[in-house]
Amino acid sequence: MKFYDRQFALDYDRRLSAEGYPGNLLDEVASRIKGAGRIIDVGAGTGFFTAPLARIGHRVEAVEPSQWMAALLEEKLEGEARGRVRVSVVPWEDWSGDRADALVCVHAIYPMKDTRAALRKMSEYAAKSVLLVKSDVGTLSLAELLRARFGGGHGGSGVFRTQVTDALDVIGLDYEVHNVEQIRVTRIADLDEESEYFRRHLGLEEGMGPEVRRVLEEVCARDKQGYSFRGVYHDVVITF
């Protein structure tokens, strides 16, 4: 699976950093776990939430199955924040530990085979859980535009809102749903590098880079500083 690949981890971290991620999503999460001493970050990735949450005083158990993602996460920890984070390189389904005050899971439930079991475990290990899934409704991103042109990758992840809420209904857990919109502008320093990133991301054949580049040239704005793209992203915050 590409999530366990070193190149994927590097691409993921570089690409989201260039977009200014997590932006206001961090505030959305932080406001919902205010006052929580110890939290669990499920699918912590390269630390876009773990690191800043640790910096503001939370003690974080970062659960991340990819050793490459976890390594990049640890590079972001400095000073007192480093002492507040423990990284467990293991899938959520296999993790075990102490119950926490709160749990966050940001765009990490997608590869979990049993959504209901994953959510039930979250409710057992934390007094409050904050889960984010993306909604494709109204989303405008380079990935979606390229996927529409070439196929590849995975689309239609808006279905995860229904999968999550249906599972929570079956489990018998109360929940709240909140929609969040983000505008993120990506500055592209190297169009060839960006083309290769999307070729890999969408699983396209080698040699497709020039075709991907042509599409990027079509849809991106250009000024004296180079190319840029204004993306619109919609996320669903589910608290239970």
Tab-separated table of C-alpha atoms in Angstrom:
chain	number	residue	atom	x	y	z
A	1	MET	CA	0.000	0.000	0.000
A	2	LYS	CA	1.372	3.438	-0.916
A	3	PHE	CA	0.717	4.798	2.593
A	4	TYR	CA	3.675	2.747	3.816
A	5	ASP	CA	5.999	4.022	1.078
A	6	ARG	CA	8.790	6.488	1.881
A	7	GLN	CA	8.195	8.542	-1.279
A	8	PHE	CA	4.493	8.830	-0.491
A	9	ALA	CA	5.298	10.156	2.987
A	10	LEU	CA	7.671	12.768	1.555
A	11	ASP	CA	5.172	13.785	-1.148
A	12	TYR	CA	2.327	13.982	1.372
A	13	ASP	CA	4.238	16.198	3.780
A	14	ARG	CA	5.639	18.492	1.096
A	15	ARG	CA	2.348	18.910	-0.725
A	16	LEU	CA	0.202	19.691	2.311
A	17	SER	CA	2.847	22.004	3.768
A	18	ALA	CA	2.865	23.965	0.497
A	19	GLU	CA	-0.910	24.436	0.807
A	20	GLY	CA	-0.702	25.834	4.335
A	21	TYR	CA	-2.430	22.768	5.762
A	22	PRO	CA	-4.046	22.270	8.251
A	23	GLY	CA	-5.134	25.921	8.288
A	24	ASN	CA	-8.351	26.534	10.209
A	25	LEU	CA	-8.914	22.788	10.631
A	26	LEU	CA	-6.458	22.942	13.527
A	27	ASP	CA	-8.674	25.496	15.286
A	28	GLU	CA	-11.741	23.339	14.617
A	29	VAL	CA	-10.059	20.375	16.304
A	30	ALA	CA	-8.371	22.304	19.130
A	31	SER	CA	-11.608	24.040	20.141
A	32	ARG	CA	-13.354	20.677	20.530
A	33	ILE	CA	-10.700	19.139	22.787
A	34	LYS	CA	-9.982	22.211	24.900
A	35	GLY	CA	-9.072	21.204	28.437
A	36	ALA	CA	-8.131	17.650	27.497
A	37	GLY	CA	-4.839	16.686	29.096
A	38	ARG	CA	-3.983	13.523	27.227
A	39	ILE	CA	-5.171	12.878	23.677
A	40	ILE	CA	-4.760	10.156	21.078
A	41	ASP	CA	-4.090	11.166	17.469
A	42	VAL	CA	-5.220	8.243	15.310
A	43	GLY	CA	-3.458	8.132	11.956
A	44	ALA	CA	-1.185	10.992	12.973
A	45	GLY	CA	0.616	11.083	9.627
A	46	THR	CA	3.559	13.468	9.590
A	47	GLY	CA	2.317	15.431	12.582
A	48	PHE	CA	0.187	18.232	11.172
A	49	PHE	CA	-2.021	17.990	14.273
A	50	THR	CA	0.188	16.161	16.777
A	51	ALA	CA	2.977	18.765	16.744
A	52	PRO	CA	0.870	21.933	17.211
A	53	LEU	CA	-1.409	20.266	19.774
A	54	ALA	CA	1.667	19.267	21.779
A	55	ARG	CA	3.013	22.816	21.520
A	56	ILE	CA	-0.121	24.202	23.201
A	57	GLY	CA	0.184	21.775	26.090
A	58	HIS	CA	-1.614	18.538	25.197
A	59	ARG	CA	0.104	15.227	25.863
A	60	VAL	CA	-0.300	13.246	22.648
A	61	GLU	CA	-0.199	9.545	21.863
A	62	ALA	CA	0.437	9.587	18.102
A	63	VAL	CA	-0.704	6.338	16.487
A	64	GLU	CA	0.660	5.992	12.947
A	65	PRO	CA	1.165	2.757	10.966
A	66	SER	CA	3.790	4.126	8.537
A	67	GLN	CA	7.355	4.256	9.817
A	68	TRP	CA	8.161	6.926	7.228
A	69	MET	CA	5.280	9.161	8.275
A	70	ALA	CA	6.220	8.674	11.927
A	71	ALA	CA	9.848	9.599	11.232
A	72	LEU	CA	8.809	12.895	9.624
A	73	LEU	CA	6.467	13.551	12.553
A	74	GLU	CA	9.287	13.171	15.058
A	75	GLU	CA	11.437	15.615	13.091
A	76	LYS	CA	8.813	18.310	13.754
A	77	LEU	CA	8.944	17.935	17.534
A	78	GLU	CA	11.080	20.467	19.346
A	79	GLY	CA	11.622	21.635	22.909
A	80	GLU	CA	8.901	20.863	25.434
A	81	ALA	CA	6.605	19.521	22.726
A	82	ARG	CA	8.960	16.585	22.152
A	83	GLY	CA	8.504	15.459	25.740
A	84	ARG	CA	4.711	15.559	25.419
A	85	VAL	CA	4.499	13.152	22.480
A	86	ARG	CA	4.782	9.388	22.336
A	87	VAL	CA	4.736	7.815	18.876
A	88	SER	CA	3.372	4.302	18.358
A	89	VAL	CA	4.130	2.894	14.896
A	90	VAL	CA	1.169	0.551	14.602
A	91	PRO	CA	-2.266	0.468	12.907
A	92	TRP	CA	-5.109	1.740	15.085
A	93	GLU	CA	-6.758	-1.661	14.954
A	94	ASP	CA	-3.689	-3.222	16.644
A	95	TRP	CA	-2.894	-0.443	19.112
A	96	SER	CA	-3.510	-0.780	22.838
A	97	GLY	CA	-2.879	1.669	25.652
A	98	ASP	CA	-4.490	3.821	28.306
A	99	ARG	CA	-7.790	5.640	27.949
A	100	ALA	CA	-7.405	9.330	27.064
A	101	ASP	CA	-9.378	12.508	27.654
A	102	ALA	CA	-9.909	12.993	23.923
A	103	LEU	CA	-9.112	11.459	20.553
A	104	VAL	CA	-8.680	12.981	17.102
A	105	CYS	CA	-8.743	11.159	13.776
A	106	VAL	CA	-8.199	13.399	10.764
A	107	HIS	CA	-8.681	11.814	7.334
A	108	ALA	CA	-7.333	8.543	8.686
A	109	ILE	CA	-10.362	6.273	8.820
A	110	TYR	CA	-10.448	5.654	5.053
A	111	PRO	CA	-8.155	2.583	4.932
A	112	MET	CA	-9.682	0.940	8.020
A	113	LYS	CA	-11.507	-2.179	6.895
A	114	ASP	CA	-14.101	-2.271	9.698
A	115	THR	CA	-15.420	1.249	10.283
A	116	ARG	CA	-17.768	0.200	13.063
A	117	ALA	CA	-15.053	-1.626	15.010
A	118	ALA	CA	-12.653	1.312	14.611
A	119	LEU	CA	-15.240	3.792	15.911
A	120	ARG	CA	-16.258	1.558	18.794
A	121	LYS	CA	-12.614	1.293	19.823
A	122	MET	CA	-12.293	5.089	19.681
A	123	SER	CA	-15.267	5.490	22.010
A	124	GLU	CA	-13.759	2.958	24.420
A	125	TYR	CA	-10.341	4.636	24.551
A	126	ALA	CA	-11.396	8.287	24.837
A	127	ALA	CA	-14.037	10.313	26.624
A	128	LYS	CA	-14.563	12.366	23.455
A	129	SER	CA	-13.619	11.740	19.830
A	130	VAL	CA	-13.281	14.243	16.980
A	131	LEU	CA	-13.273	12.666	13.526
A	132	LEU	CA	-12.746	14.477	10.216
A	133	VAL	CA	-13.646	13.130	6.794
A	134	LYS	CA	-13.621	15.036	3.538
A	135	SER	CA	-16.660	15.884	1.475
A	136	ASP	CA	-16.345	15.986	-2.300
A	137	VAL	CA	-19.412	18.248	-2.542
A	138	GLY	CA	-18.222	21.668	-3.658
A	139	THR	CA	-14.565	20.660	-3.499
A	140	LEU	CA	-12.238	22.094	-6.130
A	141	SER	CA	-8.744	20.634	-6.010
A	142	LEU	CA	-5.991	19.757	-8.438
A	143	ALA	CA	-6.312	16.098	-7.488
A	144	GLU	CA	-10.024	16.033	-8.348
A	145	LEU	CA	-9.520	17.891	-11.636
A	146	LEU	CA	-6.756	15.516	-12.688
A	147	ARG	CA	-8.726	12.482	-11.529
A	148	ALA	CA	-11.655	13.617	-13.687
A	149	ARG	CA	-9.306	13.901	-16.670
A	150	PHE	CA	-7.183	10.775	-16.244
A	151	GLY	CA	-8.914	8.577	-13.671
A	152	GLY	CA	-6.760	6.857	-11.087
A	153	GLY	CA	-6.558	7.281	-7.349
A	154	HIS	CA	-9.783	7.182	-5.418
A	155	GLY	CA	-12.708	9.548	-5.488
A	156	GLY	CA	-16.116	9.845	-3.923
A	157	SER	CA	-14.881	9.872	-0.340
A	158	GLY	CA	-17.943	11.884	0.682
A	159	VAL	CA	-19.507	8.473	1.263
A	160	PHE	CA	-17.465	8.224	4.449
A	161	ARG	CA	-19.740	10.691	6.234
A	162	THR	CA	-22.625	8.276	5.775
A	163	GLN	CA	-20.497	5.264	6.673
A	164	VAL	CA	-19.394	6.930	9.889
A	165	THR	CA	-22.785	8.227	10.982
A	166	ASP	CA	-24.512	4.947	10.102
A	167	ALA	CA	-21.922	3.058	12.148
A	168	LEU	CA	-22.364	5.422	15.102
A	169	ASP	CA	-26.133	4.912	14.909
A	170	VAL	CA	-25.685	1.138	15.057
A	171	ILE	CA	-23.249	1.402	17.975
A	172	GLY	CA	-25.705	3.690	19.754
A	173	LEU	CA	-23.439	6.723	20.178
A	174	ASP	CA	-24.686	10.305	20.070
A	175	TYR	CA	-22.803	12.605	17.706
A	176	GLU	CA	-22.708	16.091	16.230
A	177	VAL	CA	-21.876	16.978	12.618
A	178	HIS	CA	-20.332	20.256	11.477
A	179	ASN	CA	-19.250	21.292	7.972
A	180	VAL	CA	-16.070	23.293	7.401
A	181	GLU	CA	-14.876	25.073	4.253
A	182	GLN	CA	-11.258	25.945	3.560
A	183	ILE	CA	-9.646	28.026	0.836
A	184	ARG	CA	-6.012	27.035	0.316
A	185	VAL	CA	-3.687	28.545	-2.295
A	186	THR	CA	-0.892	26.311	-3.514
A	187	ARG	CA	2.227	27.917	-4.946
A	188	ILE	CA	3.990	25.629	-7.425
A	189	ALA	CA	7.729	26.168	-7.551
A	190	ASP	CA	8.498	23.406	-10.043
A	191	LEU	CA	5.774	22.349	-12.485
A	192	ASP	CA	7.637	19.213	-13.559
A	193	GLU	CA	8.021	18.092	-9.942
A	194	GLU	CA	4.341	18.788	-9.306
A	195	SER	CA	3.373	16.809	-12.406
A	196	GLU	CA	5.394	13.821	-11.236
A	197	TYR	CA	3.818	14.051	-7.787
A	198	PHE	CA	0.320	13.831	-9.228
A	199	ARG	CA	1.334	11.076	-11.628
A	200	ARG	CA	2.466	8.991	-8.651
A	201	HIS	CA	-0.478	10.050	-6.487
A	202	LEU	CA	-3.026	8.980	-9.098
A	203	GLY	CA	-1.156	5.794	-9.972
A	204	LEU	CA	-0.640	6.809	-13.606
A	205	GLU	CA	1.930	5.123	-15.814
A	206	GLU	CA	5.464	6.439	-16.124
A	207	GLY	CA	5.704	8.792	-19.049
A	208	MET	CA	2.361	10.478	-18.262
A	209	GLY	CA	4.097	13.410	-16.574
A	210	PRO	CA	4.023	15.709	-19.646
A	211	GLU	CA	0.266	15.163	-20.088
A	212	VAL	CA	-0.334	15.929	-16.423
A	213	ARG	CA	1.789	19.054	-16.813
A	214	ARG	CA	-0.361	20.262	-19.720
A	215	VAL	CA	-3.477	20.029	-17.555
A	216	LEU	CA	-1.763	21.875	-14.701
A	217	GLU	CA	-0.819	24.651	-17.109
A	218	GLU	CA	-4.491	24.884	-18.158
A	219	VAL	CA	-6.027	25.105	-14.684
A	220	CYS	CA	-3.385	27.002	-12.698
A	221	ALA	CA	-3.013	30.769	-12.565
A	222	ARG	CA	0.321	32.229	-13.579
A	223	ASP	CA	2.048	35.406	-12.497
A	224	LYS	CA	5.613	36.688	-12.132
A	225	GLN	CA	6.179	34.316	-9.199
A	226	GLY	CA	5.108	31.255	-11.154
A	227	TYR	CA	2.027	29.028	-10.998
A	228	SER	CA	-0.615	28.859	-8.287
A	229	PHE	CA	-3.950	27.154	-7.693
A	230	ARG	CA	-6.808	28.276	-5.451
A	231	GLY	CA	-8.386	25.176	-3.988
A	232	VAL	CA	-11.691	24.884	-2.145
A	233	TYR	CA	-11.964	22.064	0.378
A	234	HIS	CA	-14.924	20.847	2.406
A	235	ASP	CA	-14.527	18.734	5.510
A	236	VAL	CA	-17.048	17.144	7.838
A	237	VAL	CA	-16.297	17.219	11.571
A	238	ILE	CA	-18.050	14.454	13.495
A	239	THR	CA	-17.823	14.640	17.295
A	240	PHE	CA	-18.956	11.753	19.482
